[in-house]
mmCIF file of C-alpha atoms in Angstrom:
data_model
loop_
_atom_site.group_PDB
_atom_site.id
_atom_site.type_symbol
_atom_site.label_atom_id
_atom_site.label_comp_id
_atom_site.label_asym_id
_atom_site.label_seq_id
_atom_site.Cartn_x
_atom_site.Cartn_y
_atom_site.Cartn_z
ATOM 1 C CA ARG U 208 -21.289 173.742 118.168
ATOM 2 C CA LEU U 209 -20.357 170.130 118.544
ATOM 3 C CA LYS U 210 -18.724 170.336 121.941
ATOM 4 C CA TYR U 211 -20.668 172.941 123.753
ATOM 5 C CA GLN U 212 -24.061 172.905 121.982
ATOM 6 C CA ARG U 213 -24.402 169.240 121.563
ATOM 7 C CA GLU U 214 -25.001 169.649 117.791
ATOM 8 C CA LEU U 215 -23.861 166.020 117.053
ATOM 9 C CA TRP U 216 -24.521 166.259 113.347
ATOM 10 C CA PHE U 217 -21.737 168.745 113.316
ATOM 11 C CA GLY U 218 -19.307 165.986 114.278
ATOM 12 C CA THR U 219 -20.081 164.168 110.995
ATOM 13 C CA PHE U 220 -19.350 167.322 108.921
ATOM 14 C CA LEU U 221 -16.077 168.055 110.847
ATOM 15 C CA SER U 222 -14.838 164.511 110.552
ATOM 16 C CA GLY U 223 -15.624 164.669 106.860
ATOM 17 C CA LEU U 224 -13.405 167.711 106.636
ATOM 18 C CA MET U 225 -10.562 166.183 108.601
ATOM 19 C CA MET U 226 -10.770 162.909 106.508
ATOM 20 C CA GLU U 227 -10.612 164.863 103.292
ATOM 21 C CA ALA U 228 -7.322 166.449 104.426
ATOM 22 C CA ALA U 229 -5.855 163.505 106.386
ATOM 23 C CA LEU U 230 -6.598 160.348 104.308
ATOM 24 C CA PRO U 231 -4.410 161.345 101.323
ATOM 25 C CA ARG U 232 -1.487 161.834 103.762
ATOM 26 C CA LEU U 233 -2.126 158.688 105.860
ATOM 27 C CA VAL U 234 -3.226 155.871 103.503
ATOM 28 C CA ASP U 235 0.278 154.912 102.301
ATOM 29 C CA HIS U 236 1.546 154.199 105.852
ATOM 30 C CA SER U 237 1.039 151.296 108.206
ATOM 31 C CA TRP U 238 -0.904 152.450 111.316
ATOM 32 C CA GLN U 239 -1.586 150.375 114.339
ATOM 33 C CA GLY U 240 -4.575 152.412 115.438
ATOM 34 C CA VAL U 241 -6.266 155.795 116.107
ATOM 35 C CA VAL U 242 -6.449 157.281 119.590
ATOM 36 C CA PRO U 243 -8.805 160.066 120.433
ATOM 37 C CA VAL U 244 -7.788 162.480 123.211
ATOM 38 C CA PRO U 245 -9.706 161.135 126.299
ATOM 39 C CA LEU U 246 -12.038 163.066 128.480
ATOM 40 C CA HIS U 247 -12.078 162.720 132.208
ATOM 41 C CA ARG U 248 -14.949 160.363 133.244
ATOM 42 C CA VAL U 249 -16.840 163.273 134.965
ATOM 43 C CA LYS U 250 -16.657 165.453 131.875
ATOM 44 C CA GLN U 251 -17.653 162.432 129.645
ATOM 45 C CA ARG U 252 -20.739 161.779 131.855
ATOM 46 C CA GLU U 253 -21.632 165.512 131.785
ATOM 47 C CA ARG U 254 -21.279 165.893 128.018
ATOM 48 C CA GLU U 255 -22.393 162.320 127.214
ATOM 49 C CA PHE U 256 -19.935 161.993 124.362
ATOM 50 C CA ASN U 257 -16.276 162.540 123.556
ATOM 51 C CA GLN U 258 -15.949 164.992 120.578
ATOM 52 C CA ALA U 259 -12.400 163.688 119.704
ATOM 53 C CA GLU U 260 -13.802 160.142 119.629
ATOM 54 C CA ARG U 261 -16.521 161.244 117.314
ATOM 55 C CA LEU U 262 -13.960 162.682 114.936
ATOM 56 C CA ALA U 263 -11.538 159.817 115.247
ATOM 57 C CA ALA U 264 -13.998 156.974 114.663
ATOM 58 C CA PRO U 265 -14.640 157.598 110.948
ATOM 59 C CA LEU U 266 -10.847 158.084 110.311
ATOM 60 C CA ALA U 267 -10.101 154.718 111.964
ATOM 61 C CA HIS U 268 -12.816 153.074 109.933
ATOM 62 C CA ALA U 269 -11.619 154.591 106.639
ATOM 63 C CA LEU U 270 -8.018 153.478 107.316
ATOM 64 C CA GLY U 271 -9.086 149.978 108.599
ATOM 65 C CA VAL U 272 -7.462 150.298 111.902
ATOM 66 C CA PRO U 273 -8.808 150.046 115.451
ATOM 67 C CA LEU U 274 -10.051 153.009 117.309
ATOM 68 C CA ARG U 275 -8.303 152.586 120.734
ATOM 69 C CA THR U 276 -9.983 154.257 123.697
ATOM 70 C CA ASP U 277 -8.507 151.888 126.154
ATOM 71 C CA LEU U 278 -4.906 152.877 126.057
ATOM 72 C CA VAL U 279 -4.807 156.384 127.674
ATOM 73 C CA ARG U 280 -7.059 157.906 130.391
ATOM 74 C CA ARG U 281 -7.295 161.334 131.722
ATOM 75 C CA ARG U 282 -6.329 161.013 135.482
ATOM 76 C CA GLU U 283 -7.279 164.525 136.412
ATOM 77 C CA ALA U 284 -10.384 166.563 135.781
ATOM 78 C CA THR U 285 -8.387 169.392 134.534
ATOM 79 C CA SER U 286 -9.831 172.940 134.273
ATOM 80 C CA SER U 287 -10.877 174.042 130.856
ATOM 81 C CA GLN U 288 -8.005 175.121 128.601
ATOM 82 C CA THR U 289 -9.998 177.771 126.857
ATOM 83 C CA SER U 290 -9.213 180.725 129.143
ATOM 84 C CA LEU U 291 -5.581 179.697 130.019
ATOM 85 C CA SER U 292 -2.283 181.108 128.915
ATOM 86 C CA ARG U 293 0.161 178.971 127.055
ATOM 87 C CA GLU U 294 2.183 178.357 130.196
ATOM 88 C CA ASP U 295 -0.925 177.493 132.202
ATOM 89 C CA ARG U 296 -2.098 175.127 129.496
ATOM 90 C CA ILE U 297 1.099 173.285 129.520
ATOM 91 C CA GLY U 298 1.144 173.009 133.308
ATOM 92 C CA ASN U 299 -2.579 171.980 133.320
ATOM 93 C CA MET U 300 -1.700 168.987 131.062
ATOM 94 C CA ARG U 301 1.641 168.067 132.350
ATOM 95 C CA THR U 302 0.403 165.166 134.524
ATOM 96 C CA ALA U 303 -3.163 164.886 133.189
ATOM 97 C CA PHE U 304 -2.893 161.601 131.404
ATOM 98 C CA GLU U 305 -1.749 158.057 132.254
ATOM 99 C CA PRO U 306 -1.851 154.569 130.772
ATOM 100 C CA ALA U 307 -5.352 153.132 131.125
ATOM 101 C CA GLY U 308 -3.953 149.628 131.648
ATOM 102 C CA THR U 309 -0.881 147.500 131.152
ATOM 103 C CA ALA U 310 -0.975 147.110 127.400
ATOM 104 C CA GLN U 311 2.237 147.533 125.433
ATOM 105 C CA ILE U 312 2.068 148.904 121.908
ATOM 106 C CA HIS U 313 4.419 149.329 118.925
ATOM 107 C CA GLY U 314 4.591 151.067 115.609
ATOM 108 C CA SER U 315 2.817 154.149 114.474
ATOM 109 C CA TRP U 316 -0.250 155.745 115.880
ATOM 110 C CA ILE U 317 -2.571 158.545 115.046
ATOM 111 C CA LEU U 318 -3.757 160.885 117.790
ATOM 112 C CA VAL U 319 -6.993 162.901 117.160
ATOM 113 C CA ASP U 320 -8.215 166.010 118.965
ATOM 114 C CA ASP U 321 -10.747 168.589 118.084
ATOM 115 C CA VAL U 322 -8.768 171.798 118.522
ATOM 116 C CA LEU U 323 -4.961 172.136 118.681
ATOM 117 C CA THR U 324 -3.879 175.339 120.360
ATOM 118 C CA THR U 325 -0.535 174.998 122.212
ATOM 119 C CA GLY U 326 -0.275 171.225 121.690
ATOM 120 C CA ALA U 327 -0.111 170.703 125.457
ATOM 121 C CA THR U 328 -3.004 168.142 125.447
ATOM 122 C CA THR U 329 -1.686 166.136 122.509
ATOM 123 C CA ASP U 330 1.919 166.324 123.928
ATOM 124 C CA GLY U 331 0.584 164.724 127.123
ATOM 125 C CA VAL U 332 -1.269 161.938 125.367
ATOM 126 C CA ALA U 333 1.530 161.369 122.854
ATOM 127 C CA ALA U 334 3.981 161.036 125.807
ATOM 128 C CA VAL U 335 1.827 158.198 127.349
ATOM 129 C CA LEU U 336 1.644 156.450 123.920
ATOM 130 C CA LYS U 337 5.386 156.733 123.536
ATOM 131 C CA ASN U 338 5.968 155.366 127.077
ATOM 132 C CA LEU U 339 3.628 152.378 126.133
ATOM 133 C CA GLY U 340 6.004 151.598 123.115
ATOM 134 C CA ALA U 341 4.793 153.716 120.160
ATOM 135 C CA GLU U 342 7.581 154.526 117.814
ATOM 136 C CA ARG U 343 5.645 157.347 116.074
ATOM 137 C CA VAL U 344 2.698 159.431 117.025
ATOM 138 C CA VAL U 345 1.148 161.862 114.520
ATOM 139 C CA VAL U 346 -1.519 164.339 115.528
ATOM 140 C CA TRP U 347 -4.631 165.322 113.535
ATOM 141 C CA ALA U 348 -7.124 168.010 114.696
ATOM 142 C CA VAL U 349 -10.016 169.697 112.904
ATOM 143 C CA ALA U 350 -8.961 173.210 114.018
ATOM 144 C CA ARG U 351 -5.863 175.050 114.882
ATOM 145 C CA ALA U 352 -6.387 177.897 117.385
ATOM 146 C CA VAL U 353 -4.025 180.773 117.891
ATOM 147 C CA LEU U 354 -3.711 182.282 121.361
ATOM 148 C CA GLU U 355 -2.290 185.706 120.322
ATOM 149 C CA ILE U 356 -5.447 187.260 119.003
ATOM 150 C CA ASN U 357 -3.977 190.801 118.832
ATOM 151 C CA ARG U 358 -1.153 189.757 116.531
ATOM 152 C CA PRO U 359 -1.769 190.788 112.912
ATOM 153 C CA PRO U 360 -2.444 187.878 110.589
ATOM 154 C CA THR U 361 0.337 186.652 108.377
ATOM 155 C CA ARG U 362 -0.049 185.990 104.670
ATOM 156 C CA GLN U 363 1.020 182.605 103.354
ATOM 157 C CA ALA U 364 2.195 182.278 99.822
#
């Protein structure tokens, strides 16, 4: 609803859910900043907002660290991941991201995305952050999707 139907109020609801889960696990650590997964400039212009940035901003504010949208950029306007297999998703993201400038960073960083499926997107962004000098990158997402929809659900104790 947030991403495809532009129901921007839903971003506030989703970021609240993410913060409820994330803050207790993140407050006792020193973070240098929060990085939302970037959109390609064409997609950003079409959508008029970055859903990951909308989710990441309240988290950065609550932790008292900067929201950094200036470190990583999406170099390629990749095709949508929604209809791709795991292998195609990984290939689609392999070279999709690059440093947005010459900044060097250090320490621990939080990477935020809306949906985590294979991890290909967050792996691509995290690799850029690591190459810029980050020692640690943790990923938070609002949802975890599963590609194998025909597999029976597993019960967790």
